[in-house]
CSV table of C-alpha atoms in Angstrom, one decimal:
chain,number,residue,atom,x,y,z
A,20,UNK,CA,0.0,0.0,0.0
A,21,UNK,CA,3.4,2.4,0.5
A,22,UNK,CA,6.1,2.4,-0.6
A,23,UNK,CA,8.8,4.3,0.6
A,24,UNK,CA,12.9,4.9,-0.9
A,25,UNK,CA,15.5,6.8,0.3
A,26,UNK,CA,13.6,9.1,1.8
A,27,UNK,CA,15.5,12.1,3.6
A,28,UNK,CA,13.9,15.7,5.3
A,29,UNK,CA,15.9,18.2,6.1
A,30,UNK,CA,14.8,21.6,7.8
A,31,UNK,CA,17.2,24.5,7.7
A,32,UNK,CA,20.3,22.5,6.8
A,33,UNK,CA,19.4,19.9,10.1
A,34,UNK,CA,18.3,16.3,8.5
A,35,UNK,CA,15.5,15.3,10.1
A,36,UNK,CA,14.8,12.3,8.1
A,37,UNK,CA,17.9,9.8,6.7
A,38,UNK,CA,16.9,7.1,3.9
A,39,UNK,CA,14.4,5.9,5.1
A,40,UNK,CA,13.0,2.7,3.7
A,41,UNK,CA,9.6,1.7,4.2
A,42,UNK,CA,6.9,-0.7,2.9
A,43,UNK,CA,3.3,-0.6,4.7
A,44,UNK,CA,0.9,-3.6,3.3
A,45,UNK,CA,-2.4,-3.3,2.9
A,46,UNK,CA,-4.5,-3.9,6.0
A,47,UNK,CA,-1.5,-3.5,8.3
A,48,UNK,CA,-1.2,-1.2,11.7
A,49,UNK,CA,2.0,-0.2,11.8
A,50,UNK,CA,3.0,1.8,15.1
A,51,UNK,CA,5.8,4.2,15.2
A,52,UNK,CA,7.6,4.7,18.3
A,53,UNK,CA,10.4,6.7,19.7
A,54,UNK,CA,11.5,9.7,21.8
A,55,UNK,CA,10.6,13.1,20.4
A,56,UNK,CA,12.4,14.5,17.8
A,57,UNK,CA,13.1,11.3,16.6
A,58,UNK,CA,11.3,12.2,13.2
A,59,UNK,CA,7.7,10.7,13.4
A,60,UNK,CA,5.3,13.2,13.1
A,61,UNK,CA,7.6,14.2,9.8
A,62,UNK,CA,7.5,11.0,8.1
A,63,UNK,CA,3.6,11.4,8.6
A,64,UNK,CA,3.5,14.3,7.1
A,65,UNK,CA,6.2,13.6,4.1
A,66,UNK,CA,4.4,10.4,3.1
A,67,UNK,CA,1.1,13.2,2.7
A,68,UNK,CA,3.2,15.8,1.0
A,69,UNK,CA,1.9,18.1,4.4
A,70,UNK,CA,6.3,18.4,3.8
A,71,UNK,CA,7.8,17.8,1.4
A,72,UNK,CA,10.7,15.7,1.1
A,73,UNK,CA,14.0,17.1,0.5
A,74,UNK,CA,14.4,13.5,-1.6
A,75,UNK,CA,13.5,10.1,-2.3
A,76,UNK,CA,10.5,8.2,-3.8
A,77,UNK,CA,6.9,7.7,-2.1
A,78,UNK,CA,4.0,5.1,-3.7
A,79,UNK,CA,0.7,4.9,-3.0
A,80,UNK,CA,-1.5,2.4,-3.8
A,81,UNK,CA,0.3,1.8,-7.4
A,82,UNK,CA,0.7,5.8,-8.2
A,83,UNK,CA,3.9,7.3,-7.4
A,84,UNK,CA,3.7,10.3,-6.2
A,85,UNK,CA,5.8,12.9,-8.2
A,86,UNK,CA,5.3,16.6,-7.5
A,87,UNK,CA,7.9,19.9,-8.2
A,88,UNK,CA,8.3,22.6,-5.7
A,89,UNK,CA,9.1,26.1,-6.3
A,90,UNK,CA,11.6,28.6,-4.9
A,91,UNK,CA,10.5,28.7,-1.8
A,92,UNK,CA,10.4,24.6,-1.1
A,93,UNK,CA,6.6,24.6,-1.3
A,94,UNK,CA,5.0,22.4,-3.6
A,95,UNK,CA,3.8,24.3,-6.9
A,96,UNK,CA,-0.2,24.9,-7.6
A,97,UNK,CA,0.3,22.6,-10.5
A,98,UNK,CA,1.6,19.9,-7.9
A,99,UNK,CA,-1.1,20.6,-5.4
A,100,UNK,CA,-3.8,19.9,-7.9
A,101,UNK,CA,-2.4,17.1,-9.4
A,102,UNK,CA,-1.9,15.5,-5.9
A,103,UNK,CA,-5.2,16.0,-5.1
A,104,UNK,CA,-6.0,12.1,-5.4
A,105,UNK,CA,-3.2,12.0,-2.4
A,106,UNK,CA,-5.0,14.0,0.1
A,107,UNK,CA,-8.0,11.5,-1.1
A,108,UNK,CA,-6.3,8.1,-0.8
A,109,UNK,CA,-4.4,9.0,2.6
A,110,UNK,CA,-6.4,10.6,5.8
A,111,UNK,CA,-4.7,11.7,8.2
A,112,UNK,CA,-6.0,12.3,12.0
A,113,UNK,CA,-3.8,15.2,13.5
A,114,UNK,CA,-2.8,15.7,17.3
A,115,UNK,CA,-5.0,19.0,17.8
A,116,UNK,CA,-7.9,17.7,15.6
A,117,UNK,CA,-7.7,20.7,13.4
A,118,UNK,CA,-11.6,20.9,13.0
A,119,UNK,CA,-13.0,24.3,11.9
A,120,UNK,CA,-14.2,26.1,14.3
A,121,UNK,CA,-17.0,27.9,12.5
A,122,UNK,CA,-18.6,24.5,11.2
A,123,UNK,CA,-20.9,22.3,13.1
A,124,UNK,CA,-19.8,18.6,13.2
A,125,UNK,CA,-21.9,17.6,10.2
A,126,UNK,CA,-20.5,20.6,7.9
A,127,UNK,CA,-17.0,19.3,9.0
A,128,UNK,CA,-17.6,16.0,7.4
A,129,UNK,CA,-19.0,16.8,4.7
A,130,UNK,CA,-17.1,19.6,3.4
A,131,UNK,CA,-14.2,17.3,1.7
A,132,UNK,CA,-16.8,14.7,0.2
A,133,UNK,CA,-18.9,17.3,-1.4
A,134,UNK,CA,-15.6,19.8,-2.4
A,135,UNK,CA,-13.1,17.4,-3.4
A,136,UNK,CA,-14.9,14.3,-4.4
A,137,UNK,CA,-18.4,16.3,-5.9
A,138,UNK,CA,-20.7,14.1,-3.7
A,139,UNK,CA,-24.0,15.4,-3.8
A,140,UNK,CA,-24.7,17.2,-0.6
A,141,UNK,CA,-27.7,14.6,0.5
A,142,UNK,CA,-25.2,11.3,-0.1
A,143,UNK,CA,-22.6,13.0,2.2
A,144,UNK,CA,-25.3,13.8,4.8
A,145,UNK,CA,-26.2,10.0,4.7
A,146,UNK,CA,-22.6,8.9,4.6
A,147,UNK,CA,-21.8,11.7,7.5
A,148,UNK,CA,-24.4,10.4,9.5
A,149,UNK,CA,-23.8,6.6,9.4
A,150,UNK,CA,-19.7,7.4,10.3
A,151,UNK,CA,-20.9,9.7,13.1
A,152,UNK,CA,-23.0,6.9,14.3
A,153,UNK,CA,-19.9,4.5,14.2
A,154,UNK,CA,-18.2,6.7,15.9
A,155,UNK,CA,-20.5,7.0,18.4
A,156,UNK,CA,-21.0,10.8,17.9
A,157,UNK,CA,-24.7,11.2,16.2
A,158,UNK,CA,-26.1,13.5,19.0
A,159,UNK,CA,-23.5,15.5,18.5
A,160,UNK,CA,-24.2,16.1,14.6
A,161,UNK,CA,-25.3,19.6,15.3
A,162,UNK,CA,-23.0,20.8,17.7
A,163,UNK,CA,-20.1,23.2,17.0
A,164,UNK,CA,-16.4,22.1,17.8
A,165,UNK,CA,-15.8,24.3,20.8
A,166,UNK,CA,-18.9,22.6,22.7
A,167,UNK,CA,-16.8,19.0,22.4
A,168,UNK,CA,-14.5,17.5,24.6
A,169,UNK,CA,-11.3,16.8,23.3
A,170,UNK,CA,-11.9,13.1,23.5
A,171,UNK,CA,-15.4,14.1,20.9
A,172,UNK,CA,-13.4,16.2,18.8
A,173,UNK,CA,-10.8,13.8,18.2
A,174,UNK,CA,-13.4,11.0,17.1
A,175,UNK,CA,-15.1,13.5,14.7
A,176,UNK,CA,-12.0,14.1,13.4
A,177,UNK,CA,-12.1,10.3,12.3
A,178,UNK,CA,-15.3,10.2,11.2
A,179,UNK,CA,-13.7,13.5,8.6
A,180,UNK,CA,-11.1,11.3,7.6
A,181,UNK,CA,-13.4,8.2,6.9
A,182,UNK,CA,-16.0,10.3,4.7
A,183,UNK,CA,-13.0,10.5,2.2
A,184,UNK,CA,-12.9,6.6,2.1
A,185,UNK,CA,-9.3,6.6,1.9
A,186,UNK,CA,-6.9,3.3,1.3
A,187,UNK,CA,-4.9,4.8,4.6
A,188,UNK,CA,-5.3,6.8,7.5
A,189,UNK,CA,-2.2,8.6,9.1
A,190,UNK,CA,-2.6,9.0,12.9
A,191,UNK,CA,-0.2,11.5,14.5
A,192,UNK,CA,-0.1,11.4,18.1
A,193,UNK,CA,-4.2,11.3,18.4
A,194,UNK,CA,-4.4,10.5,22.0
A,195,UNK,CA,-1.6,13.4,23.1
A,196,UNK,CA,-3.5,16.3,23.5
A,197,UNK,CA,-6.2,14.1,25.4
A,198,UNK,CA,-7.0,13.7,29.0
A,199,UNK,CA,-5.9,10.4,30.8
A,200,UNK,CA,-10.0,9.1,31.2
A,201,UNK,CA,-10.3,10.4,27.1
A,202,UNK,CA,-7.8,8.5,25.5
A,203,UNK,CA,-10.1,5.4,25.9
A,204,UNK,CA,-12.4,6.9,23.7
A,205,UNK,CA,-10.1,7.4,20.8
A,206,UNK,CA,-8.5,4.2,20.9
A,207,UNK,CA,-11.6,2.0,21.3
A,208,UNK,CA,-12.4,3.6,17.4
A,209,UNK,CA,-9.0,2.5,16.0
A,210,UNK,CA,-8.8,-0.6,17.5
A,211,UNK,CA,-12.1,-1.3,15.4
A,212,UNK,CA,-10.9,0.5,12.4
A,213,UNK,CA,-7.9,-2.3,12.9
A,214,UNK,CA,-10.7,-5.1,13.1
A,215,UNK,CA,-12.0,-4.5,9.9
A,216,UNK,CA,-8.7,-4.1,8.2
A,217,UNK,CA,-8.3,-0.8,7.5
A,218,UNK,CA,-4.5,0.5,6.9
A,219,UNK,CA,-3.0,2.5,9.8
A,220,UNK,CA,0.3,4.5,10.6
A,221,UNK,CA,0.0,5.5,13.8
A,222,UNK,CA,2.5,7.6,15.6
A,223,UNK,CA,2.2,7.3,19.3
A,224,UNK,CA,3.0,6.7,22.9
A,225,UNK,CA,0.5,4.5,24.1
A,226,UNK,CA,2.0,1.1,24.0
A,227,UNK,CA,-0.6,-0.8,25.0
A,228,UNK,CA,-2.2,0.2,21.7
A,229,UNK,CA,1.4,-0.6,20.0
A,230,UNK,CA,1.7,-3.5,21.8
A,231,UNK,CA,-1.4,-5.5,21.1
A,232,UNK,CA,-3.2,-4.1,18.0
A,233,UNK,CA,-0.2,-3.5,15.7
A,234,UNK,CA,0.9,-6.4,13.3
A,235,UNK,CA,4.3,-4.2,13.7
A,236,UNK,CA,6.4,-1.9,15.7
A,237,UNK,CA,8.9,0.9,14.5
A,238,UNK,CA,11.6,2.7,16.4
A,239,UNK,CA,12.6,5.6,15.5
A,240,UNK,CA,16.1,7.9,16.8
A,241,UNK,CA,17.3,10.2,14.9
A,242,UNK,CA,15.7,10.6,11.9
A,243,UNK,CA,16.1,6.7,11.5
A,244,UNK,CA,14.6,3.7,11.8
A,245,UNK,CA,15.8,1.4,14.1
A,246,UNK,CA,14.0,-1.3,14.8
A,247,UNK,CA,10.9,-3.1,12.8
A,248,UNK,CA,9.4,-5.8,13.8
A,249,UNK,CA,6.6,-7.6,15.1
A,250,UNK,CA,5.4,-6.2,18.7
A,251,UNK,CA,6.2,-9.2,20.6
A,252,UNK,CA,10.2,-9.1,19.6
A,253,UNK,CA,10.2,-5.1,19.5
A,254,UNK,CA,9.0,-5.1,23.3
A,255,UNK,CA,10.4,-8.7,24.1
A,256,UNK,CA,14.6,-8.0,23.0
A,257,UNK,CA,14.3,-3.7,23.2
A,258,UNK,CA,16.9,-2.1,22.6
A,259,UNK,CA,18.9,-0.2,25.1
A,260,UNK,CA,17.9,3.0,23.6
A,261,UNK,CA,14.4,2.1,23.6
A,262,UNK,CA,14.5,0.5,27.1
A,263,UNK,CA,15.4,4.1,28.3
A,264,UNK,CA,12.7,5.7,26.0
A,265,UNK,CA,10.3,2.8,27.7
A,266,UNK,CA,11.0,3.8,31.3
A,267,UNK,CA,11.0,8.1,30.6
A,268,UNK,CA,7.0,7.0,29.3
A,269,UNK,CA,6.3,5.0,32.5
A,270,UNK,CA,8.3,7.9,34.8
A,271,UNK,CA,6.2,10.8,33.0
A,272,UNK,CA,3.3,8.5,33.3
A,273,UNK,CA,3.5,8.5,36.9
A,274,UNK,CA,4.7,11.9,37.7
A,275,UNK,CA,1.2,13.0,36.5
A,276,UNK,CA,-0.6,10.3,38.6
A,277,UNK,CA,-2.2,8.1,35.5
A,278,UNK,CA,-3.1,5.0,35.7
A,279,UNK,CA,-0.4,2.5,33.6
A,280,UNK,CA,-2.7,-0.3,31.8
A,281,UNK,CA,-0.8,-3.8,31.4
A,282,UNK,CA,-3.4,-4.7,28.8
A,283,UNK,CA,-6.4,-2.4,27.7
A,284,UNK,CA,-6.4,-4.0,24.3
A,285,UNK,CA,-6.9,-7.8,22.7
A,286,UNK,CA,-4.9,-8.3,19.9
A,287,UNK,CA,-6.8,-8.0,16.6
């Protein structure tokens, strides 16, 4: 489903990403871990063009995706519009939700369907309602973004990203900005969207979730990946770099009082 090559990031001179190599199958969650700055969050948003890489080669599905940049290192118009099948194909479920503000939760779903994909407005409706229902967020179909909780907002958000029907989602960091009793909401969603085999990236630091729903783990350092394998030799033989990463998780965890789960989540 993607297919990554050589692919390098740098920002200002400073290289944030260094050849990385990457293939995601179809149906597979694949969790990337690691400390911060590690290059996460930027693979995320290279493998989206939200950056654009500084080199290397990106597939999707079977397209490749080729764009130009100007001057500036932004992609060209030209680009933009020819990658709109991209934005289509991948979703992407951000750490802040990024919902507009001045929409109600029903205009946020259906705005991409009906701009980008030139649903009729009465198919997205139907299609907006049935995801919010999944989501478990139909009462809330009315309600304006600022009158949700975080742990609402965040599954609305999903519910966006599945009115596109894309072949992937991207999820950076979607439990971060939650509180501790919220992030069950959130992950209960994914952990279904993993039952019924839909393609995941998810960068986070909930291991449980990495742990027991992923068919495979990543480590990143440095703008490199380290280690990828199946979750039961990732956390079974860890690394000594990862072992500290493990125990600054479980010493955060604790120095804000939450509750550390040895198993929230059956394997899928």
């Amino acid at each position: 489903m993607i297919r990554i090559r050589r692919l390098q990031k740098s920002f200002k001179g400073k290289q944030v990403l260094s050849d990385i190599d990457l293939d995601i199958e179809e149906g597979q969650v694949v969790s990337i871990i690691g400390p911060s700055g590690a290059g996460k969050s930027t693979l995320l948003r290279c493998i989206n063009l939200l950056e654009v890489p500084s080199a290397g080669n990106i597939t999707v599905g079977s397209k490749s995706v080729s764009y130009q940049t100007n001057a500036k290192g932004k992609l060209t118009f030209l680009s933009q519009m020819r990658l709109s099948w991209l934005r289509t194909d991948v979703g992407m479920v951000f750490q802040q939700f990024n919902l507009w503000p001045n929409k109600t939760v029903l205009q946020n779903i259906i705005e991409g369907p009906c701009i980008v994909k030139k649903i009729p407005r009465s198919e997205a409706e139907a299609k907006a309602r049935s995801l919010l229902a999944k989501v478990g967020m139909l009462e809330k179909i009315n309600e304006y973004p600022a009158n949700l909780s975080g742990g609402q907002q965040q599954r609305v958000a999903i519910a966006r990203a599945l009115a596109m029907e894309p072949k992937v989602i991207l999820f950076d960091e979607p439990t971060s900005a939650l509180d501790p009793e919220l992030v069950h909401e959130v992950l209960e969603i994914m952990v279904n969207l993993a039952r019924e085999g839909m393609t995941m990236v998810v960068v986070t630091h909930e291991m449980n979730f990495a742990r027991n729903v992923s068919d495979r783990v990543l480590f990143m350092e440095d703008g490199k990946i380290t280690r990828d394998g199946h979750p039961e030799d990732i956390f079974g033989n860890p690394s000594p770099r990862m072992v500290q990463f493990l125990r600054s998780l479980s010493h955060t965890a604790e120095s804000k009082g939450e509750p550390i789960h040895e198993s929230r989540y059956q394997s899928v």
